[in-house]
PDB file of C-alpha atoms in Angstrom:
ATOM      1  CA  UNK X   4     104.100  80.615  98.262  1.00 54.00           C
ATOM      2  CA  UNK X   5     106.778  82.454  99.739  1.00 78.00           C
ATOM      3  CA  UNK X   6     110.531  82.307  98.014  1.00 85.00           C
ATOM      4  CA  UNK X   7     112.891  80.903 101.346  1.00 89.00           C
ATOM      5  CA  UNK X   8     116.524  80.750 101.363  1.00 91.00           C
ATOM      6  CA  UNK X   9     117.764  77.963  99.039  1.00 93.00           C
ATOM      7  CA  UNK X  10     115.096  77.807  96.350  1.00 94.00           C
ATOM      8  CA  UNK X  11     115.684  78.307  92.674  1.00 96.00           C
ATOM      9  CA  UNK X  12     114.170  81.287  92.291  1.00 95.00           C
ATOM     10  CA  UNK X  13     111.782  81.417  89.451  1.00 95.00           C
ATOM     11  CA  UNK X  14     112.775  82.744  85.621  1.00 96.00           C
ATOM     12  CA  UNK X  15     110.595  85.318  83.724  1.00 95.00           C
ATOM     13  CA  UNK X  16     110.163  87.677  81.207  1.00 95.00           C
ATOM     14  CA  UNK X  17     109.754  91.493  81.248  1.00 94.00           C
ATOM     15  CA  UNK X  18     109.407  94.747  79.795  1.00 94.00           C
ATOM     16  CA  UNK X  19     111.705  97.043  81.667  1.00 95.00           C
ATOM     17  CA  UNK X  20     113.229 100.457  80.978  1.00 95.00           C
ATOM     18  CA  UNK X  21     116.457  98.673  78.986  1.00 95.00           C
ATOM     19  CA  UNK X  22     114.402  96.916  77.055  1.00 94.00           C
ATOM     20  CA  UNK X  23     112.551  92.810  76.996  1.00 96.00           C
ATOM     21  CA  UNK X  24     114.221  90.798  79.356  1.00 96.00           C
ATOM     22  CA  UNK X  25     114.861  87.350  80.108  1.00 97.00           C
ATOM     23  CA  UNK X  26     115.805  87.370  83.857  1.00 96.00           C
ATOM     24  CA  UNK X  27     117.764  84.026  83.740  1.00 97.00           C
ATOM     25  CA  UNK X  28     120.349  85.459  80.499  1.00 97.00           C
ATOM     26  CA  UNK X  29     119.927  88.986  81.951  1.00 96.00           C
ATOM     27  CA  UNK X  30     121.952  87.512  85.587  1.00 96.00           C
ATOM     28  CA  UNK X  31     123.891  85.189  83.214  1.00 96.00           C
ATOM     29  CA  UNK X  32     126.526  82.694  85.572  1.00 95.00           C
ATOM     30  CA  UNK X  33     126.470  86.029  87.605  1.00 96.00           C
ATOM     31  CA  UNK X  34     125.042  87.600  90.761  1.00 98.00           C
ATOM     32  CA  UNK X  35     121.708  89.306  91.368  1.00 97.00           C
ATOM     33  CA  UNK X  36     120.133  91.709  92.921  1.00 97.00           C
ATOM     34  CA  UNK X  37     116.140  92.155  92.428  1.00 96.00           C
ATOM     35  CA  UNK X  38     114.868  94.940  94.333  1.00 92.00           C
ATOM     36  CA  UNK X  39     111.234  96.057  94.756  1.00 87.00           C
ATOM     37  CA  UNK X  40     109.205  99.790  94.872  1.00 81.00           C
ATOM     38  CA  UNK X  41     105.787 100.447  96.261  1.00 75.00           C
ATOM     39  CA  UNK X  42     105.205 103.277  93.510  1.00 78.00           C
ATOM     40  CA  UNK X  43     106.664 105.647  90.868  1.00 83.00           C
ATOM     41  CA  UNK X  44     107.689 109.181  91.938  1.00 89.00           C
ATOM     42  CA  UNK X  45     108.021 108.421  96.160  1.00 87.00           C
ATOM     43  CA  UNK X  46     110.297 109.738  97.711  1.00 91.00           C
ATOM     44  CA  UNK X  47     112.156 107.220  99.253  1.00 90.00           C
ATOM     45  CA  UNK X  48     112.456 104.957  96.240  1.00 90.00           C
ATOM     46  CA  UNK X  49     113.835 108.005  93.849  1.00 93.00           C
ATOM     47  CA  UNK X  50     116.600 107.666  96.888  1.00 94.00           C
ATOM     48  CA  UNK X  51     117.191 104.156  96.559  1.00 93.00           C
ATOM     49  CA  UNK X  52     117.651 103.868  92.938  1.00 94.00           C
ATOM     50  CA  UNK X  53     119.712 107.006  92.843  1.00 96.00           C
ATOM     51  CA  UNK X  54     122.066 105.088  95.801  1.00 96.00           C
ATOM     52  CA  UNK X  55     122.173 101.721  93.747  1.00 96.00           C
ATOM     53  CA  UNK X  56     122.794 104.000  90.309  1.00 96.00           C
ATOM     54  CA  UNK X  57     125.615 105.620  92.402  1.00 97.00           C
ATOM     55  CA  UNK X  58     127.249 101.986  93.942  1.00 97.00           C
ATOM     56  CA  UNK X  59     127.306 100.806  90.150  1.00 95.00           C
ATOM     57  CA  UNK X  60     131.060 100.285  90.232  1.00 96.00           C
ATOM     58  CA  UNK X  61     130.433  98.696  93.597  1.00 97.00           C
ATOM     59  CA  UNK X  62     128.363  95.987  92.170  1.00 97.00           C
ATOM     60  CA  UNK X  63     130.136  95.813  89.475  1.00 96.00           C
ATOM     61  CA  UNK X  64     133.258  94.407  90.957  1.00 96.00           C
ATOM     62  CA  UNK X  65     131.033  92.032  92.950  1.00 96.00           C
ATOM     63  CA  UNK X  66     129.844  90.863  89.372  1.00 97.00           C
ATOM     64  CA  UNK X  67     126.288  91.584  90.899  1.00 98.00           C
ATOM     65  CA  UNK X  68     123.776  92.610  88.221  1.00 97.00           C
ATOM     66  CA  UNK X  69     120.695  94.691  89.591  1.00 97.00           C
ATOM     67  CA  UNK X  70     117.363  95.055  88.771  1.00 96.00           C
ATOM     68  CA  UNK X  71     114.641  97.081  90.227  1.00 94.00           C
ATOM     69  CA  UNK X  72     110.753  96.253  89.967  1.00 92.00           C
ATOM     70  CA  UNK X  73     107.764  98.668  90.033  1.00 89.00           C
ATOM     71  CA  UNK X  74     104.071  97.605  89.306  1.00 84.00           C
ATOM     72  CA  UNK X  75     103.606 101.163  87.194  1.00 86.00           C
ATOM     73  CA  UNK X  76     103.757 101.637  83.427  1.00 87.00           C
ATOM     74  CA  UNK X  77     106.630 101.548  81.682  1.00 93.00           C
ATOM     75  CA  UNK X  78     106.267 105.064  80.290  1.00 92.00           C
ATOM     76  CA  UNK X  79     106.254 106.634  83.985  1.00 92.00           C
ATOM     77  CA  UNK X  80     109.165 104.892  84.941  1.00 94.00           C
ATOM     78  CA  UNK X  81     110.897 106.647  82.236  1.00 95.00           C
ATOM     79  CA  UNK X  82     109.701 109.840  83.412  1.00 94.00           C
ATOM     80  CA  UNK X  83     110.765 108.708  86.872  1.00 93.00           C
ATOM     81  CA  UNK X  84     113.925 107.902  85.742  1.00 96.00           C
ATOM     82  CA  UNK X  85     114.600 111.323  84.528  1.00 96.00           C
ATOM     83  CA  UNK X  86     113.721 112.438  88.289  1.00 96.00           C
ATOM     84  CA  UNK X  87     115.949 110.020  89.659  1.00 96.00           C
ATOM     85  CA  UNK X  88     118.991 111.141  87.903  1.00 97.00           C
ATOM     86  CA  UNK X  89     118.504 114.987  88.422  1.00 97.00           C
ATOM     87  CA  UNK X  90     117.553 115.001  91.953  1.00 97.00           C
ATOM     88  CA  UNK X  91     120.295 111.995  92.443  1.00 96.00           C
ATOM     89  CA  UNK X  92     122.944 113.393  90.213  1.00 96.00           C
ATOM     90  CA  UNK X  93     123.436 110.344  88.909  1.00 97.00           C
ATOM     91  CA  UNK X  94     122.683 107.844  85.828  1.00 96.00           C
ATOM     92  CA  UNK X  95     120.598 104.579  86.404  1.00 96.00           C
ATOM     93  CA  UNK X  96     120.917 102.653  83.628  1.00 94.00           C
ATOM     94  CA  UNK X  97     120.197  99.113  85.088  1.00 96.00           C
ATOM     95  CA  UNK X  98     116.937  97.852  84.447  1.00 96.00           C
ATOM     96  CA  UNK X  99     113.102  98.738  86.073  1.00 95.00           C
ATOM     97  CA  UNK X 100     110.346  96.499  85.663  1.00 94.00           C
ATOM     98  CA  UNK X 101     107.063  97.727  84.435  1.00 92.00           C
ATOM     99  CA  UNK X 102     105.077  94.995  86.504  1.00 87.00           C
ATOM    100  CA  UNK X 103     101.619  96.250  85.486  1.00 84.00           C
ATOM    101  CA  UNK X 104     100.030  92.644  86.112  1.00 84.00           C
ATOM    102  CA  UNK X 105     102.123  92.280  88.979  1.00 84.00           C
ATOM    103  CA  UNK X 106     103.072  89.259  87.780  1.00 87.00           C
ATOM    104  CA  UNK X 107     106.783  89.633  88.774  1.00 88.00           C
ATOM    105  CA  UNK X 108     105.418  90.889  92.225  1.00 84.00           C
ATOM    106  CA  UNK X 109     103.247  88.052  92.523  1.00 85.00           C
ATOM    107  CA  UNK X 110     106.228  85.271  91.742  1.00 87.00           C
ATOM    108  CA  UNK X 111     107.997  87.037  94.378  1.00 88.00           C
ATOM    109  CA  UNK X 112     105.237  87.438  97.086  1.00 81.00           C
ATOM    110  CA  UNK X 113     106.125  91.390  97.009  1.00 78.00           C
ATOM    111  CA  UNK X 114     102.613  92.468  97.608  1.00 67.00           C
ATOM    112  CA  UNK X 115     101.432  91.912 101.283  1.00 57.00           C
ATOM    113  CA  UNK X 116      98.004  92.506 101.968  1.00 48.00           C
ATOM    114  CA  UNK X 117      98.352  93.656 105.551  1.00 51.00           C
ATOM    115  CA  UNK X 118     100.573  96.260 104.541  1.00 49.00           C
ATOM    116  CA  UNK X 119      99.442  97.363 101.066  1.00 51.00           C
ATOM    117  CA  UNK X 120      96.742  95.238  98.748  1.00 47.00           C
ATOM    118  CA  UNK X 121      98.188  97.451  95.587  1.00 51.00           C
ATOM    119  CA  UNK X 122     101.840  98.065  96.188  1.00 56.00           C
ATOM    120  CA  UNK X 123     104.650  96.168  96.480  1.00 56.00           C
ATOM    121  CA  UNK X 124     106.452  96.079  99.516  1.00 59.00           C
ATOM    122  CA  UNK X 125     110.253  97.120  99.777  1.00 74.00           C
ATOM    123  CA  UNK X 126     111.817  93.427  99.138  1.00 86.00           C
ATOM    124  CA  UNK X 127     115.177  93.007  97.973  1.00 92.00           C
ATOM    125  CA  UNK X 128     116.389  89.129  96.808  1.00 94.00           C
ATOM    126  CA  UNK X 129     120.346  88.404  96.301  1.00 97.00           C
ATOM    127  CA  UNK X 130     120.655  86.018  94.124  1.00 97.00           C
ATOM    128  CA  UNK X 131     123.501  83.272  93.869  1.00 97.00           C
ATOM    129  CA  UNK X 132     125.020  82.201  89.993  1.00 96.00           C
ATOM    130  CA  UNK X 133     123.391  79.108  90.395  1.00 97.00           C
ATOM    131  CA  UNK X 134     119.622  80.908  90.643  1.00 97.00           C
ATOM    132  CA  UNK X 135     119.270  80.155  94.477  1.00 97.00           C
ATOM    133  CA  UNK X 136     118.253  82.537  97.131  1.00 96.00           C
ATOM    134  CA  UNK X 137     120.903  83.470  99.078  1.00 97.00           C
ATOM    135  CA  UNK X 138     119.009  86.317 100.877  1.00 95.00           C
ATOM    136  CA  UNK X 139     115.748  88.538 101.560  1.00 93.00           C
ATOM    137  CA  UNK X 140     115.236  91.772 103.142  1.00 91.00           C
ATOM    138  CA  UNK X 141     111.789  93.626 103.691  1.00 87.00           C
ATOM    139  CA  UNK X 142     111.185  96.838 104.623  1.00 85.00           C
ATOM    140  CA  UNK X 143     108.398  98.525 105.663  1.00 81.00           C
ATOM    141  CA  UNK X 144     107.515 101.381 102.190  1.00 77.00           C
ATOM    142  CA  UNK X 145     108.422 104.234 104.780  1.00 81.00           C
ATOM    143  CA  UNK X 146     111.877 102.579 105.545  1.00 86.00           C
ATOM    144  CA  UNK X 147     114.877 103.190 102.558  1.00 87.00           C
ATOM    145  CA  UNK X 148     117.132 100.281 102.441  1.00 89.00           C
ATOM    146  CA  UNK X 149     121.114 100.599 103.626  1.00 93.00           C
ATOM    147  CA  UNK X 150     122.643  99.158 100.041  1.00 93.00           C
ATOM    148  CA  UNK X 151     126.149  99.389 102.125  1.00 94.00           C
ATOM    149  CA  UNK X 152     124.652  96.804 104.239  1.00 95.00           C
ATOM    150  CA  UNK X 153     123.605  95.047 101.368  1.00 95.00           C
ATOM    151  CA  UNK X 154     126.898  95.314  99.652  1.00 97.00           C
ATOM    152  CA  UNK X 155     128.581  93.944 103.295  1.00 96.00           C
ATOM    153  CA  UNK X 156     125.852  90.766 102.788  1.00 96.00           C
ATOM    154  CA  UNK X 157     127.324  89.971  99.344  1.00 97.00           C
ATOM    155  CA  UNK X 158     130.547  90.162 100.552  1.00 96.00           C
ATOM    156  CA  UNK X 159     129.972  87.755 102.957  1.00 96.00           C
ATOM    157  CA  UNK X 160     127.529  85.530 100.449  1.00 96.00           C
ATOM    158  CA  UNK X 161     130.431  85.551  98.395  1.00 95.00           C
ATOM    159  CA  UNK X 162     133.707  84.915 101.215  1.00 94.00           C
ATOM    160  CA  UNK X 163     130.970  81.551 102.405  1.00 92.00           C
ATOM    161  CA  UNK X 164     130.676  80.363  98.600  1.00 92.00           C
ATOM    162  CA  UNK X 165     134.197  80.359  98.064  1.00 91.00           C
ATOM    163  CA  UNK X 166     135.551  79.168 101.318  1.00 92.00           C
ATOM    164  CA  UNK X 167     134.535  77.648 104.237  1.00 87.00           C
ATOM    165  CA  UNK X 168     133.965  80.484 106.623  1.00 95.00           C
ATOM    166  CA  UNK X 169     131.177  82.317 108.080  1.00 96.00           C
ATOM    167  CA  UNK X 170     131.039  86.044 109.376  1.00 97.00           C
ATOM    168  CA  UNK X 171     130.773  87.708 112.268  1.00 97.00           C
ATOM    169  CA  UNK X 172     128.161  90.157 114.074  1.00 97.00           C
ATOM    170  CA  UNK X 173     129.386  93.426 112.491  1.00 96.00           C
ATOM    171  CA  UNK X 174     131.527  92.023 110.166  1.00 97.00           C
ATOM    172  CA  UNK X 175     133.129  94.280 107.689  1.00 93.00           C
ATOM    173  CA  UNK X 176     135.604  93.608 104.373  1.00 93.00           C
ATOM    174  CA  UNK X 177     138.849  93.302 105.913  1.00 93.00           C
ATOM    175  CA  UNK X 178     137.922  91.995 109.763  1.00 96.00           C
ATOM    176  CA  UNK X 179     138.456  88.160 110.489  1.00 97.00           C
ATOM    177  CA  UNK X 180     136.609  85.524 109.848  1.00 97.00           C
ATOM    178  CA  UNK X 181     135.052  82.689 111.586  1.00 97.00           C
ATOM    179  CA  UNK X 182     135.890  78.811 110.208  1.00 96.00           C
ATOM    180  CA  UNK X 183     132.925  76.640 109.844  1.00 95.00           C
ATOM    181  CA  UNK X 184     132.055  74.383 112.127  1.00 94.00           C
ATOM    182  CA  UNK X 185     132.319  71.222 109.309  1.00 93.00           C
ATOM    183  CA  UNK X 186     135.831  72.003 109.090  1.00 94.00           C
ATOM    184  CA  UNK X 187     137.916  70.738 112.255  1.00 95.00           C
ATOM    185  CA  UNK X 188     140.601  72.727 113.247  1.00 95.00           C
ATOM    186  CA  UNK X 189     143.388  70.548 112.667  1.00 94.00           C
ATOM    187  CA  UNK X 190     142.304  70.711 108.658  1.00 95.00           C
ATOM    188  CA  UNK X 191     141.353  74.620 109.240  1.00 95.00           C
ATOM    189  CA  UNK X 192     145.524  74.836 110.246  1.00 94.00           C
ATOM    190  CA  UNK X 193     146.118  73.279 106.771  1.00 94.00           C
ATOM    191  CA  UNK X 194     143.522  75.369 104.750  1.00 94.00           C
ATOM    192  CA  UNK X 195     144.324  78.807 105.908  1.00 95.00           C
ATOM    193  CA  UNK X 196     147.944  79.376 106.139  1.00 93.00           C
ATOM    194  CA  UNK X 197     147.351  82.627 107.555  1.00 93.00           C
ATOM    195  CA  UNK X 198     146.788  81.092 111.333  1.00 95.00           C
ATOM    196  CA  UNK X 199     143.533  80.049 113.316  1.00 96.00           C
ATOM    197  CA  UNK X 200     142.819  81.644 116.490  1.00 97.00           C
ATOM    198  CA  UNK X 201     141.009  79.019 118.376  1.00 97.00           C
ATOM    199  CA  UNK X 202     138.255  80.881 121.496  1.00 97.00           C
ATOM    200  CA  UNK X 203     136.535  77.136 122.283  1.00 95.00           C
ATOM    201  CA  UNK X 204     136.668  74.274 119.517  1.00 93.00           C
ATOM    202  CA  UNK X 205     133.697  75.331 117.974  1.00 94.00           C
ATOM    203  CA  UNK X 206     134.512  79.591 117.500  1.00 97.00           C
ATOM    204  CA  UNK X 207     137.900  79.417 115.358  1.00 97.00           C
ATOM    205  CA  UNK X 208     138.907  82.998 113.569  1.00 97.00           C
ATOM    206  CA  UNK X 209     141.105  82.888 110.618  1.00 97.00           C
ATOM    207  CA  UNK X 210     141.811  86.329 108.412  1.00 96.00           C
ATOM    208  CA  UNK X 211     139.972  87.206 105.480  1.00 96.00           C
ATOM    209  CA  UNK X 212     140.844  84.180 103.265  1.00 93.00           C
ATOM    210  CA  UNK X 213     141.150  86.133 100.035  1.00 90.00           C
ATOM    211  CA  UNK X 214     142.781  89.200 100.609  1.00 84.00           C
ATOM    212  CA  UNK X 215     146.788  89.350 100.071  1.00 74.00           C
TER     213      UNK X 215
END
């Protein structure tokens, strides 16, 4: 079955390029990222980890951990890896799954048959501190992911789990807010101090809740 939004997502074990991993201790009462590769040595995935290697500080602030999953052996990935950071001048040193039995892929429904019987497609999973969903993306394997888009999604995962606001179309750090409709506007004047700009009683915009 398919992971949706809202489900635990399920613990395992697994070789990667840092070493055996537990994947619950490995997130910790952190944030996640879990990000899949159709293959070793393509050209759009040596991009992708290069980009995420590059954002570390990035997700790092977040306190987002990432982890990247590829059904080939571990000893190509290190190879790989070696690609990565020469042609990406940078240093990945999160973790890459060596998912020979797919079993990671398969806990994840990363393989679809439609699209590939043998490779995984390009899913990426955030991942809340309490081991829910919180999001999915998938890409076609001929389509690179925007990881400032998915940095913008966190941002907003993050803004909703703290406070009791929602975000914009196009929303960007720093742009207003929108107050949930569970809160009523006369407790939205008390919770944000900041002011609520009230468009129809159900579209309220406050500022950015946590930002000075």
């Amino acid at each position: 079955m398919s992971l949706r939004l809202g489900d635990t997502v399920p613990n395992f074990k697994a070789v990667t390029t840092e070493g055996e991993i537990d994947f619950y201790e490995f997130l910790g009462d952190g944030w996640g990222v879990l990000f899949s590769h159709p293959a070793d040595y393509t050209p759009v995935c040596t991009t992708e980890l290069g980009r995420t290697a590059q954002l570390k500080e990035e997700f790092a602030k977040r306190n987002v951990k990432v982890m990247a999953v590829s059904v080939d052996p571990i000893d190509k990935h290190f190879g790989w890896r070696n690609d990565i950071n020469e042609t990406q001048h940078c240093t990945v040193d999160f973790p890459i799954i060596a998912d020979e039995d797919k079993k990671v892929a398969e806990l994840y429904d990363m393989i679809h048959p439609n699209a590939s019987a043998t490779a995984t497609v390009r899913s990426l999973f955030v991942i809340g501190p309490d081991k829910k969903l919180k999001l999915s993306i998938t890409y076609p394997a001929s389509t690179g992911r925007n990881f400032y888009e998915v940095l913008r999604v966190i941002d907003s995962l993050q803004l909703t789990a703290d406070y009791s606001v929602a975000t914009p179309a196009d929303w960007k750090a720093g742009d207003d807010v929108i107050v949930v409709p569970a809160v009523s506007t006369e407790d939205a004047i008390r919770k944000f101090p900041k002011g609520v700009k009230v468009v129809k009683p159900y579209l309220r915009y406050t500022p950015q809740p946590d930002l000075d």
